[in-house]
mmCIF file of C-alpha atoms in Angstrom:
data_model
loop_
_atom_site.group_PDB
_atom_site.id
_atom_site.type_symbol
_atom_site.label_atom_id
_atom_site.label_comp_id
_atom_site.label_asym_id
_atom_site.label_seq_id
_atom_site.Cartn_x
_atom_site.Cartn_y
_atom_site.Cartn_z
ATOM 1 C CA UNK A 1 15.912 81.570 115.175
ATOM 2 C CA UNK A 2 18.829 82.744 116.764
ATOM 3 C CA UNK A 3 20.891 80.502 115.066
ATOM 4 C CA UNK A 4 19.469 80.950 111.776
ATOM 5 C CA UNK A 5 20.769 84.943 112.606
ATOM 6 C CA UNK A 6 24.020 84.088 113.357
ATOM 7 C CA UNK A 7 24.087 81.904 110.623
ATOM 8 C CA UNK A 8 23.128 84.833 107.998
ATOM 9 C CA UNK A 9 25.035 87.354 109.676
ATOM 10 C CA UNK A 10 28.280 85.091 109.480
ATOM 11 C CA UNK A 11 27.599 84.304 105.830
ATOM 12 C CA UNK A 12 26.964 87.958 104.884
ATOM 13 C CA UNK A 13 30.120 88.940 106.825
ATOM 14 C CA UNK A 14 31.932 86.101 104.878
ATOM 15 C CA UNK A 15 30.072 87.525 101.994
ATOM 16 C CA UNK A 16 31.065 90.808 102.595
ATOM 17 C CA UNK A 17 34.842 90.480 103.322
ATOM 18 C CA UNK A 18 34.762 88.225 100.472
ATOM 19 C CA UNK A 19 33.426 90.889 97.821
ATOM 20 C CA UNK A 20 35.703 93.716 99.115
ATOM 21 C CA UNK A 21 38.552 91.572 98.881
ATOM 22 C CA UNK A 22 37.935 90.166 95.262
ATOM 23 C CA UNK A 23 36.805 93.831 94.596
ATOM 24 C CA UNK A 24 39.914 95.904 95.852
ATOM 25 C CA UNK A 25 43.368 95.972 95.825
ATOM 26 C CA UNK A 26 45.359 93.824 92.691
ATOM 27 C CA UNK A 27 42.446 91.478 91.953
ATOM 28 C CA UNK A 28 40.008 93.902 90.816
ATOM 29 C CA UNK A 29 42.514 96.050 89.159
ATOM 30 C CA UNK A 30 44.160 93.444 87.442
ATOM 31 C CA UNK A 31 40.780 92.563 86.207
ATOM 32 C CA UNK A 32 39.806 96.574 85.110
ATOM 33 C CA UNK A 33 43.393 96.558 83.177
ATOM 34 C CA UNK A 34 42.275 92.891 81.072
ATOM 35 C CA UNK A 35 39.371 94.467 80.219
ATOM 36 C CA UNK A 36 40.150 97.882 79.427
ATOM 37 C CA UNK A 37 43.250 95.931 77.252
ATOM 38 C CA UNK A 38 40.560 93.418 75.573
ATOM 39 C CA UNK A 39 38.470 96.492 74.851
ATOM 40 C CA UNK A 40 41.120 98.177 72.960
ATOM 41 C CA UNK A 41 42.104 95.024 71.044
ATOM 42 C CA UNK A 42 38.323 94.248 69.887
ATOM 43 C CA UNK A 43 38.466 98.381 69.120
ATOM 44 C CA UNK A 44 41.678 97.309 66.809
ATOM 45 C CA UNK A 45 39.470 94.417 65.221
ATOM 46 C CA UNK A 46 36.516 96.419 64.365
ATOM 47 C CA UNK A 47 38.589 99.114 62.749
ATOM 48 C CA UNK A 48 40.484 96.663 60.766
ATOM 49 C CA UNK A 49 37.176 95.066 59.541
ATOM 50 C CA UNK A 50 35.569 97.896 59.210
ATOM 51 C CA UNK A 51 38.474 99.469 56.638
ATOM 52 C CA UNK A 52 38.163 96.307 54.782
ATOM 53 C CA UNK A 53 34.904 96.017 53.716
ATOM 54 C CA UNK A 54 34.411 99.487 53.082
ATOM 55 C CA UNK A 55 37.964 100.428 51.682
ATOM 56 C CA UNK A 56 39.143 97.552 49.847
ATOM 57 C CA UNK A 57 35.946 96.756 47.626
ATOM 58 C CA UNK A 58 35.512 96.137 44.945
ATOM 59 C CA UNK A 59 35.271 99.110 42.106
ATOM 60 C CA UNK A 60 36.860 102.986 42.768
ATOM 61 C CA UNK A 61 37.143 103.524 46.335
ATOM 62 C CA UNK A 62 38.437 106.800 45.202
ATOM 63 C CA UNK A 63 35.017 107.488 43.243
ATOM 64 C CA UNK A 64 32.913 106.277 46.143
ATOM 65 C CA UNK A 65 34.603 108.289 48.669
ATOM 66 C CA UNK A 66 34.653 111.559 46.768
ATOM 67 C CA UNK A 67 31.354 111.572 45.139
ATOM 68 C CA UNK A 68 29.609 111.357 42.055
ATOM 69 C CA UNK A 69 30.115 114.957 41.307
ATOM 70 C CA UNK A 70 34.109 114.540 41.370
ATOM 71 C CA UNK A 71 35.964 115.724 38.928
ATOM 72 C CA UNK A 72 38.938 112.937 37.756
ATOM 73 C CA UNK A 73 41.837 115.390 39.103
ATOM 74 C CA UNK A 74 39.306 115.276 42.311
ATOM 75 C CA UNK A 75 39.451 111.521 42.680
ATOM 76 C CA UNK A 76 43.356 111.330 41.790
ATOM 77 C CA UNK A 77 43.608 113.502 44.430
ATOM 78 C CA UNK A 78 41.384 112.002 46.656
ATOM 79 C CA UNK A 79 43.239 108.445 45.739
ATOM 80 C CA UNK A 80 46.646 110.106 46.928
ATOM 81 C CA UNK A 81 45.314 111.347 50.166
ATOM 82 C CA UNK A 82 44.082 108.005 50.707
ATOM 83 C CA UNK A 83 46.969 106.005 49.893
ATOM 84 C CA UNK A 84 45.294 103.886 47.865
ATOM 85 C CA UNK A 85 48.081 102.633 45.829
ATOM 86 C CA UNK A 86 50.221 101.648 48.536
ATOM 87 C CA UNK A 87 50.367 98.164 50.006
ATOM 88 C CA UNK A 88 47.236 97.267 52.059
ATOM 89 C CA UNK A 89 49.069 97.500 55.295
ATOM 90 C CA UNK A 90 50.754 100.690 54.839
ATOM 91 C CA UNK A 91 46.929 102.049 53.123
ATOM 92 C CA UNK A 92 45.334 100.511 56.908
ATOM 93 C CA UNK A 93 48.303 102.005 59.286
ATOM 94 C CA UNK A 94 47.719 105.829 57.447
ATOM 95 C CA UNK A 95 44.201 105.467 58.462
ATOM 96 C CA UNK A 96 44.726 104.418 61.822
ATOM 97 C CA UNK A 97 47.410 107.699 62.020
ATOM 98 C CA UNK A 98 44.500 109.916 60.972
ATOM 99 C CA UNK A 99 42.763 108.442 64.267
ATOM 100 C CA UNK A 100 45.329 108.868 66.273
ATOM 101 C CA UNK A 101 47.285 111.345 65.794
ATOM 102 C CA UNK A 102 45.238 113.639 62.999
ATOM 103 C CA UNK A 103 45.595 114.416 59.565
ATOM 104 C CA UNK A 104 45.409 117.008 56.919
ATOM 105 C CA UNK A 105 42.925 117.278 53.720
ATOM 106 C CA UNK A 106 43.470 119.555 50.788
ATOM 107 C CA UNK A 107 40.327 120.226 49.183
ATOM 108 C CA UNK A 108 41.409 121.820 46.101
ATOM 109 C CA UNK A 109 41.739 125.248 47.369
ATOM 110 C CA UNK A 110 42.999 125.012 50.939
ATOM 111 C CA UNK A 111 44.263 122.445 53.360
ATOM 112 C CA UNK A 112 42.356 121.284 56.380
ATOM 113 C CA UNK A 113 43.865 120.034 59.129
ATOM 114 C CA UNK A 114 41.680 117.260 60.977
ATOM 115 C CA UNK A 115 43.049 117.075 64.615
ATOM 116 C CA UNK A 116 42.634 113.535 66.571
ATOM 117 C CA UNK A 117 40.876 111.224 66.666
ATOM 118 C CA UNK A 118 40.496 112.063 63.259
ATOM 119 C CA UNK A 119 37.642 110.103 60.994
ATOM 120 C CA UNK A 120 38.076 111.541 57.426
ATOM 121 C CA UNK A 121 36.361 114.036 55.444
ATOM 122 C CA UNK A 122 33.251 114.264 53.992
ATOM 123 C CA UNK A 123 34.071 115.381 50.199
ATOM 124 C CA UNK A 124 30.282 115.818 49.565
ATOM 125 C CA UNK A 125 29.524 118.420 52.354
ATOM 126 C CA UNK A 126 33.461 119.686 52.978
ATOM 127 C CA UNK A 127 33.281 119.056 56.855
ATOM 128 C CA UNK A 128 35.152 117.114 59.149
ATOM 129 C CA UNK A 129 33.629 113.487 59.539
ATOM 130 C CA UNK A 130 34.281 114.379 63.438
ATOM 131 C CA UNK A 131 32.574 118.027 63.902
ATOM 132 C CA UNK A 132 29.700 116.191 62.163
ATOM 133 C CA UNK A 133 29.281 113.253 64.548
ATOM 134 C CA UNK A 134 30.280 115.752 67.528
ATOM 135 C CA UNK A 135 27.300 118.137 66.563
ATOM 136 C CA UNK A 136 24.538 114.944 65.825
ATOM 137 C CA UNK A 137 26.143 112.780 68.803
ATOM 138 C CA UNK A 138 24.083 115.104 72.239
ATOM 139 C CA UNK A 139 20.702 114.361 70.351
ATOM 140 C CA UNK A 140 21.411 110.499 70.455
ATOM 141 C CA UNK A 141 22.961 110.212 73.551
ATOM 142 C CA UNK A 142 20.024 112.363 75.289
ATOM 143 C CA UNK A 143 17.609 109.808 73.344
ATOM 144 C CA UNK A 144 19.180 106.776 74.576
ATOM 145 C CA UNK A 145 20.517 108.022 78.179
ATOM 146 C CA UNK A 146 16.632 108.614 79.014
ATOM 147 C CA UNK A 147 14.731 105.860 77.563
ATOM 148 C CA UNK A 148 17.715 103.718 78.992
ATOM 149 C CA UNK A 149 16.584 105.018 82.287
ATOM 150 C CA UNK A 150 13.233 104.612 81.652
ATOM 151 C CA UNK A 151 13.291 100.875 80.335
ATOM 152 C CA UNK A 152 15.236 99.523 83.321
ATOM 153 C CA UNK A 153 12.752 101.341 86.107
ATOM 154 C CA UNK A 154 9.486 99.944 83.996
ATOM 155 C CA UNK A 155 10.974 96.423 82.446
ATOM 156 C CA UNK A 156 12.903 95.438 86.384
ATOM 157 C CA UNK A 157 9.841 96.930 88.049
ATOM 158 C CA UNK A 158 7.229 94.500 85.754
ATOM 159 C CA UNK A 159 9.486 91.908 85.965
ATOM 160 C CA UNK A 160 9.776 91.714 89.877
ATOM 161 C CA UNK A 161 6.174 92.211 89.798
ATOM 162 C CA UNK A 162 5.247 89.178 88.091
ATOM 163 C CA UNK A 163 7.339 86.959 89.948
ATOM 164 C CA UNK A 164 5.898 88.419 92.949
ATOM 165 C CA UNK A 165 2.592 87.410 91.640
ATOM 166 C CA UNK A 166 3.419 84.085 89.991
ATOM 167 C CA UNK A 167 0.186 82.570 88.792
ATOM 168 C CA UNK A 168 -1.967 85.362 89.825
ATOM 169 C CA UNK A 169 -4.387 87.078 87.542
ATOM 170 C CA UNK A 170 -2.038 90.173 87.285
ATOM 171 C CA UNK A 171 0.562 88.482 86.351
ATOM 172 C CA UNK A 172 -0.849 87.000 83.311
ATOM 173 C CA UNK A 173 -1.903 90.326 82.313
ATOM 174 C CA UNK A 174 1.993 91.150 82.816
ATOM 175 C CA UNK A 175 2.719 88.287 81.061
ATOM 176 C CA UNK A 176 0.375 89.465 78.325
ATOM 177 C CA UNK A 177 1.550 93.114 77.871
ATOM 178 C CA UNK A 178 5.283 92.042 77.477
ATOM 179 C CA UNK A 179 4.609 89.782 74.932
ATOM 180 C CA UNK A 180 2.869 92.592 72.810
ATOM 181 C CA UNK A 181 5.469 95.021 73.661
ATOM 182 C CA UNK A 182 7.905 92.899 72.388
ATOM 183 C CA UNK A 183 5.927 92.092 69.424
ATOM 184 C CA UNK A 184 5.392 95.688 68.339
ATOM 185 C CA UNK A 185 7.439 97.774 66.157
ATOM 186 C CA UNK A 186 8.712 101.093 68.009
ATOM 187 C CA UNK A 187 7.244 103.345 64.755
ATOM 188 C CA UNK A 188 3.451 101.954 65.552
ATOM 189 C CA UNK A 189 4.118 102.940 69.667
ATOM 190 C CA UNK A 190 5.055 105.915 68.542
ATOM 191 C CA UNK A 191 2.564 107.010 66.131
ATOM 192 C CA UNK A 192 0.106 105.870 68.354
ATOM 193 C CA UNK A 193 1.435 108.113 71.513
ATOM 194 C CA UNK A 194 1.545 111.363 69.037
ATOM 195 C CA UNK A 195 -1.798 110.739 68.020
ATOM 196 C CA UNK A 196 -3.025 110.046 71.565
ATOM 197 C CA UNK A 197 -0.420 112.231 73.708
ATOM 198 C CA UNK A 198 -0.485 115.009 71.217
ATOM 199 C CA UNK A 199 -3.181 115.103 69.351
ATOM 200 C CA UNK A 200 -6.099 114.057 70.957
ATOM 201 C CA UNK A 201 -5.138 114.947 74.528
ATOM 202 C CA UNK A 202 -2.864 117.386 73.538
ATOM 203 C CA UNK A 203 -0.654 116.533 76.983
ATOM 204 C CA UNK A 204 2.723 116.986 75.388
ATOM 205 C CA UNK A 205 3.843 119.131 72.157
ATOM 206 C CA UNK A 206 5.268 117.476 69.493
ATOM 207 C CA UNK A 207 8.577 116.419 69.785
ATOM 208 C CA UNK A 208 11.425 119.144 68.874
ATOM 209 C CA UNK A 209 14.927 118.903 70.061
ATOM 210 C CA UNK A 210 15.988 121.670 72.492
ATOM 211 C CA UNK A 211 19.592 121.340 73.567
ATOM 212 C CA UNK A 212 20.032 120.927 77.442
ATOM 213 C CA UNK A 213 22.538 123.701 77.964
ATOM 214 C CA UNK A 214 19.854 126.536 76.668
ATOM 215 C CA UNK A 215 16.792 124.883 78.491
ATOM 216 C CA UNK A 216 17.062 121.601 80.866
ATOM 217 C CA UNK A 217 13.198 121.583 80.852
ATOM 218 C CA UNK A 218 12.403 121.547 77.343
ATOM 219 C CA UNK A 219 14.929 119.407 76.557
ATOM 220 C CA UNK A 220 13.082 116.539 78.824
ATOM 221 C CA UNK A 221 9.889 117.643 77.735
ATOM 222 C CA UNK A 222 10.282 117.243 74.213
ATOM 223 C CA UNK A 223 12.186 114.059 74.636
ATOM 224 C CA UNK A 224 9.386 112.274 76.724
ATOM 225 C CA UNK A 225 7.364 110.884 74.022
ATOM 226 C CA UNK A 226 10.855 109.363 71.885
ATOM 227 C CA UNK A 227 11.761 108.128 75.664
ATOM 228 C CA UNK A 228 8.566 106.536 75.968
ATOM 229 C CA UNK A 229 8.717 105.467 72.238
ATOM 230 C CA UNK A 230 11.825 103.749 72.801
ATOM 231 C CA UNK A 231 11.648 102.354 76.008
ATOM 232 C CA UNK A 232 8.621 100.540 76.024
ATOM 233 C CA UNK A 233 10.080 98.465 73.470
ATOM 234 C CA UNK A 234 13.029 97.426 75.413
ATOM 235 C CA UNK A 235 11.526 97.374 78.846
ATOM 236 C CA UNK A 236 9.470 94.248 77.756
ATOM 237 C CA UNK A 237 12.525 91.627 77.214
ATOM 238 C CA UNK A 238 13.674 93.064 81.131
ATOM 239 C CA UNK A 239 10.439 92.518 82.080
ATOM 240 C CA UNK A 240 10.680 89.104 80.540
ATOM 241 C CA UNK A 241 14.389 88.312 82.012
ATOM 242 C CA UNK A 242 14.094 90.125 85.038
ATOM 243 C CA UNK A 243 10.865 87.660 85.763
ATOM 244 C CA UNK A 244 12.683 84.305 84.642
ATOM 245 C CA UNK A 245 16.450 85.314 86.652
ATOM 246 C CA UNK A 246 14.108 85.816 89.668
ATOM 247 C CA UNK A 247 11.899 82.596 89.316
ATOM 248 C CA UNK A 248 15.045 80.613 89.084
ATOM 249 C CA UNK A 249 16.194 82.387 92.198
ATOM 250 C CA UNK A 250 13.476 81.850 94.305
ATOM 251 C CA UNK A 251 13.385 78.228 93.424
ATOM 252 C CA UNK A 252 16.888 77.469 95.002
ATOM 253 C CA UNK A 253 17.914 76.077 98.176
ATOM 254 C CA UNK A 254 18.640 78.863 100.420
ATOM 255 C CA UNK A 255 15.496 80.467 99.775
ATOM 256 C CA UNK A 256 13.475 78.000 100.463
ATOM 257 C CA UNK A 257 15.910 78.066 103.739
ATOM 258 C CA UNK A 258 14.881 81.550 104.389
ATOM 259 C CA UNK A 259 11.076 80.916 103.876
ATOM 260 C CA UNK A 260 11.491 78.258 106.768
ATOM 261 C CA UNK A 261 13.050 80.170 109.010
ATOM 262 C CA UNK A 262 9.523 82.940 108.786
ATOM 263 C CA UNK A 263 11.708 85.517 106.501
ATOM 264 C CA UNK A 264 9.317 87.695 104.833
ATOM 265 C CA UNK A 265 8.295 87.320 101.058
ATOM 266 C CA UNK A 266 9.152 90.943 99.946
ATOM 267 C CA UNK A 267 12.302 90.842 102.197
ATOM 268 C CA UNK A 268 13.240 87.562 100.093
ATOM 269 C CA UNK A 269 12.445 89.216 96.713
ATOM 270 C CA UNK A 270 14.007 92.431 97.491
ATOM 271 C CA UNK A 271 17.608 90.926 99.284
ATOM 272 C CA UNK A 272 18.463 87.634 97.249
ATOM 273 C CA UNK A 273 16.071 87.359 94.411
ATOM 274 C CA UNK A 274 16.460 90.570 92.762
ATOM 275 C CA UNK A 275 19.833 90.363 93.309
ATOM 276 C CA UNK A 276 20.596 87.119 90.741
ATOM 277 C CA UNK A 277 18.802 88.776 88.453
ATOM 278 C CA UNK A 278 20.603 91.851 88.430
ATOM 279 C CA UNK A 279 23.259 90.152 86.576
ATOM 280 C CA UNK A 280 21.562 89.256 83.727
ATOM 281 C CA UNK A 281 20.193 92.979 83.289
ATOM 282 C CA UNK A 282 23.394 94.704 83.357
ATOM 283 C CA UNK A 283 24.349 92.195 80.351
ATOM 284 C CA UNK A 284 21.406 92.721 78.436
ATOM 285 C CA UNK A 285 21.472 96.447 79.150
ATOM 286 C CA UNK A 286 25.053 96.975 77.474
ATOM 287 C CA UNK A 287 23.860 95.615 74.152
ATOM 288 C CA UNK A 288 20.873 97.203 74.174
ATOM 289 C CA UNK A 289 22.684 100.694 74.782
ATOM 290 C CA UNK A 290 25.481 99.971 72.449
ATOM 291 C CA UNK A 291 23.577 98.803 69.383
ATOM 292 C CA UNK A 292 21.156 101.996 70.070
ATOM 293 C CA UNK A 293 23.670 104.677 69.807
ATOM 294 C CA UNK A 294 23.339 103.711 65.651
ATOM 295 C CA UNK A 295 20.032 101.329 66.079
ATOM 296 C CA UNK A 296 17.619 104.548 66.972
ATOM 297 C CA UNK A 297 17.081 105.774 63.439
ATOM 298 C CA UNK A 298 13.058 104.482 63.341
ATOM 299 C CA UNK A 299 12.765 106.540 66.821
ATOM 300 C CA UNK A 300 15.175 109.862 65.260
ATOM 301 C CA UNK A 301 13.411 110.163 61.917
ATOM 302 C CA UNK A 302 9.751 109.597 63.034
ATOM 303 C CA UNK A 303 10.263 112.267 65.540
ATOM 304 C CA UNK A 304 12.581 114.321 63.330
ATOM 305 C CA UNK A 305 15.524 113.996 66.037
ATOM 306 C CA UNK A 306 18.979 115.437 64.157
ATOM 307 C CA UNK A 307 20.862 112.741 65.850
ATOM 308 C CA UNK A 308 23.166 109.835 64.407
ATOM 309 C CA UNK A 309 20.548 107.917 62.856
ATOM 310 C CA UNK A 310 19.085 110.405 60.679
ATOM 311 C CA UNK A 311 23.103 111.661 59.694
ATOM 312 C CA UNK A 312 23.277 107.648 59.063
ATOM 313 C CA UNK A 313 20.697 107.137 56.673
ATOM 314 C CA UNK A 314 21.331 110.408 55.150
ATOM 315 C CA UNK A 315 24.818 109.380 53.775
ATOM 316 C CA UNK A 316 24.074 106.110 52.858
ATOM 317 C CA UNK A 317 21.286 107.310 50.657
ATOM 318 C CA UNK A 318 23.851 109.751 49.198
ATOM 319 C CA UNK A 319 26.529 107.223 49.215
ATOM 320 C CA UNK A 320 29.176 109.497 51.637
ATOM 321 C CA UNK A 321 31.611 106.747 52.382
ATOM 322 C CA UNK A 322 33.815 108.676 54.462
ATOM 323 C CA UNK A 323 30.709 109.450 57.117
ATOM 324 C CA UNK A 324 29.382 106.344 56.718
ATOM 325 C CA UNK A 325 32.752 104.503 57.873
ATOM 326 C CA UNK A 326 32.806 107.340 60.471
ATOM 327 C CA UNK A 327 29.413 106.578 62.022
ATOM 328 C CA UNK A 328 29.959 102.419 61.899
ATOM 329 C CA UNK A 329 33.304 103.401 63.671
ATOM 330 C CA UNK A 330 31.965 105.276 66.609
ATOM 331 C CA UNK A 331 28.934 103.148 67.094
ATOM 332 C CA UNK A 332 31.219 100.068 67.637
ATOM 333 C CA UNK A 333 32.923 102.043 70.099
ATOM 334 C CA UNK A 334 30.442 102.573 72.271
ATOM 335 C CA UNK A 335 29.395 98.903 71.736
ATOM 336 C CA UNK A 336 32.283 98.124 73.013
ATOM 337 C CA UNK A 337 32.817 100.797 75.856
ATOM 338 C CA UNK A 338 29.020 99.757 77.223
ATOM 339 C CA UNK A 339 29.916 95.285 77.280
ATOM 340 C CA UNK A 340 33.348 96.575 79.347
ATOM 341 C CA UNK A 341 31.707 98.809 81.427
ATOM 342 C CA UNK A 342 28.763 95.930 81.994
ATOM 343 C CA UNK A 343 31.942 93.560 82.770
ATOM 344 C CA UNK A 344 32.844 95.491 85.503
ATOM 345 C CA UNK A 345 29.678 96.394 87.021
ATOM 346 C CA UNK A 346 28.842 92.656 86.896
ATOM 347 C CA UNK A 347 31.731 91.480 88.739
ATOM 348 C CA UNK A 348 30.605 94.099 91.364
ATOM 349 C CA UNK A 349 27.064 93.104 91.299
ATOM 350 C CA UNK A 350 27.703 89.186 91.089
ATOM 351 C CA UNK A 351 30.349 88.310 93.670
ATOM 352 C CA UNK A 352 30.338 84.875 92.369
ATOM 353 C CA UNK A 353 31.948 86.072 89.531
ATOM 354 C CA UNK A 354 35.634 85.095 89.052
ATOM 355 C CA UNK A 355 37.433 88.012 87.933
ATOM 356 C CA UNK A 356 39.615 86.281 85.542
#
């Protein structure tokens, strides 16, 4: 036994040393600066794709962007601002000016200036594509920050439970509740929660967004049942992940290493297997923020959240171009921010990683 210590203490030394010093100094920060420079180029990518299929379609962009109610001096002017009958690449590099370094609107009777990063201008409602997303963006954010939270604690904690109990009774019911989780649309969870939560057993009041700067308790009060909502949707693929990453784990060599030498099960479980599958979690859990920054609009409009997906749907349905291109914009953003974030975080979580 006392050679099986040393042994363990010399490889988590090793381990140790190793992971600070693939962690710190140029290594790491050479790998932060590829990422951070890959992020920006994929940004570049997006925005380029994103002006294409939106601003060189077929039919009057000018039209499309200003409105059906546009007058034809509104839409010449409109097509100047726009640049619309310069060269494509000149048309592409003015809207990548208005992101970067702002731009000014005339809107018939004064002139707006739109400071960076600078998204457009909705002709429909005269605001700034910006102010718009900055006032909608708290009530997402606050919707996905907490059932983010709340998906990793209940998906990570089922899934370590059900390894733990590997062909146990309890762990087919697991098995059993993640499948219909994941089966389940989030509008039937949620209609079935209001009915329960706040009809029937009256425990919460129907949801109504309270900003956190006039009342931090309210605002997570309200937000519990669109948390819930939300997150019980997601939390069954981590449950389903976090289960397989660990059974693959605990079938390797060195555990079964550890078992011989009398280590404890939930000391095995809690020290090496949950640790392979954080990985895998930290991967999945970068989409699944990302794409719900512009995904939540089932969870916004059933519980009549003002956020991004409600602003989404409303200016598709009333064809706002400008806001539309705006929301798609910022959405891939965070897309992107979340997977190089999750890059990071892996190569700390995973020293096996090679930070290349």
């Amino acid at each position: 036994m006392s050679g099986f210590k040393g042994l363990s203490g010399s490889k988590a030394w090793s381990g140790f040393t190793g992971l600070s010093g693939s962690l710190g100094g140029s290594g790491f920060l050479g790998f932060a600066v590829r990422r951070l420079v890959g992020a920006v180029v994929t940004l570049l990518a997006i925005s380029v794709i994103i002006y294409l299929v939106f601003y060189v379609a077929p039919g009057n962009v000018a039209q499309i962007t200003c409105g059906p109610r546009c007058s034809p001096a509104q839409v010449h002017q409109v097509t100047e601002q726009l640049k619309l009958d310069d060269p494509l690449y000149l048309r592409y590099w003015h809207f990548l000016q208005g992101i970067f370094a702002g731009q000014d609107y005339s809107t018939g009777t004064s002139v707006q200036h739109c400071g960076a990063p600078c998204l457009g201008l909705s002709y429909q409602s005269d605001q700034q594509v910006t102010q718009l997303i900055w006032a909608k963006l708290p009530v997402t954010l606050s919707l996905v920050f907490g059932a983010m939270v709340l998906w990793l604690v209940i998906g990570v904690g089922t899934g370590v439970l059900s390894a733990w109990r590997r062909g146990r009774i309890s762990e087919r019911v697991l098995t059993g509740i993640t499948l219909a989780g994941t089966a389940t649309p989030v509008f039937v969870i949620g209609l079935v929660l209001m009915i329960i939560v706040c009809g029937q057993l009256q425990w919460l009041p129907f949801p109504q967004y309270v900003p956190f700067t006039e009342d931090p308790e309210q605002w997570a009060w309200n937000l519990l049942l669109p948390w819930l909502s939300l997150a019980l949707i997601e939390a069954a693929k981590y449950a389903r992940l976090t289960r397989a990453s660990m059974l693959e784990t605990l079938a390797e060599d060195h555990v079964r290493t550890f078992r011989a030498y009398g280590v404890g099960e939930r000391a095995i479980i809690g020290r090496h297997a949950l640790r392979g599958a954080v990985a895998p979690v930290i991967a999945l859990n970068a989409n699944d923020f990302g794409s719900a920054i512009g995904g939540a609009v089932l969870t916004e409009t059933m519980f009549g959240l003002p956020g991004l997906g409600r602003e989404l749907v409303h200016a598709v349905s009333v064809v706002d171009l400008p806001v539309v291109v705006g929301m798609v914009l910022v959405t891939g953003f965070f897309v992107v921010l979340a997977n190089a974030v999750a890059d990071v975080l892996y190569a700390v979580a995973d020293r096996r990683v090679v930070l290349t």
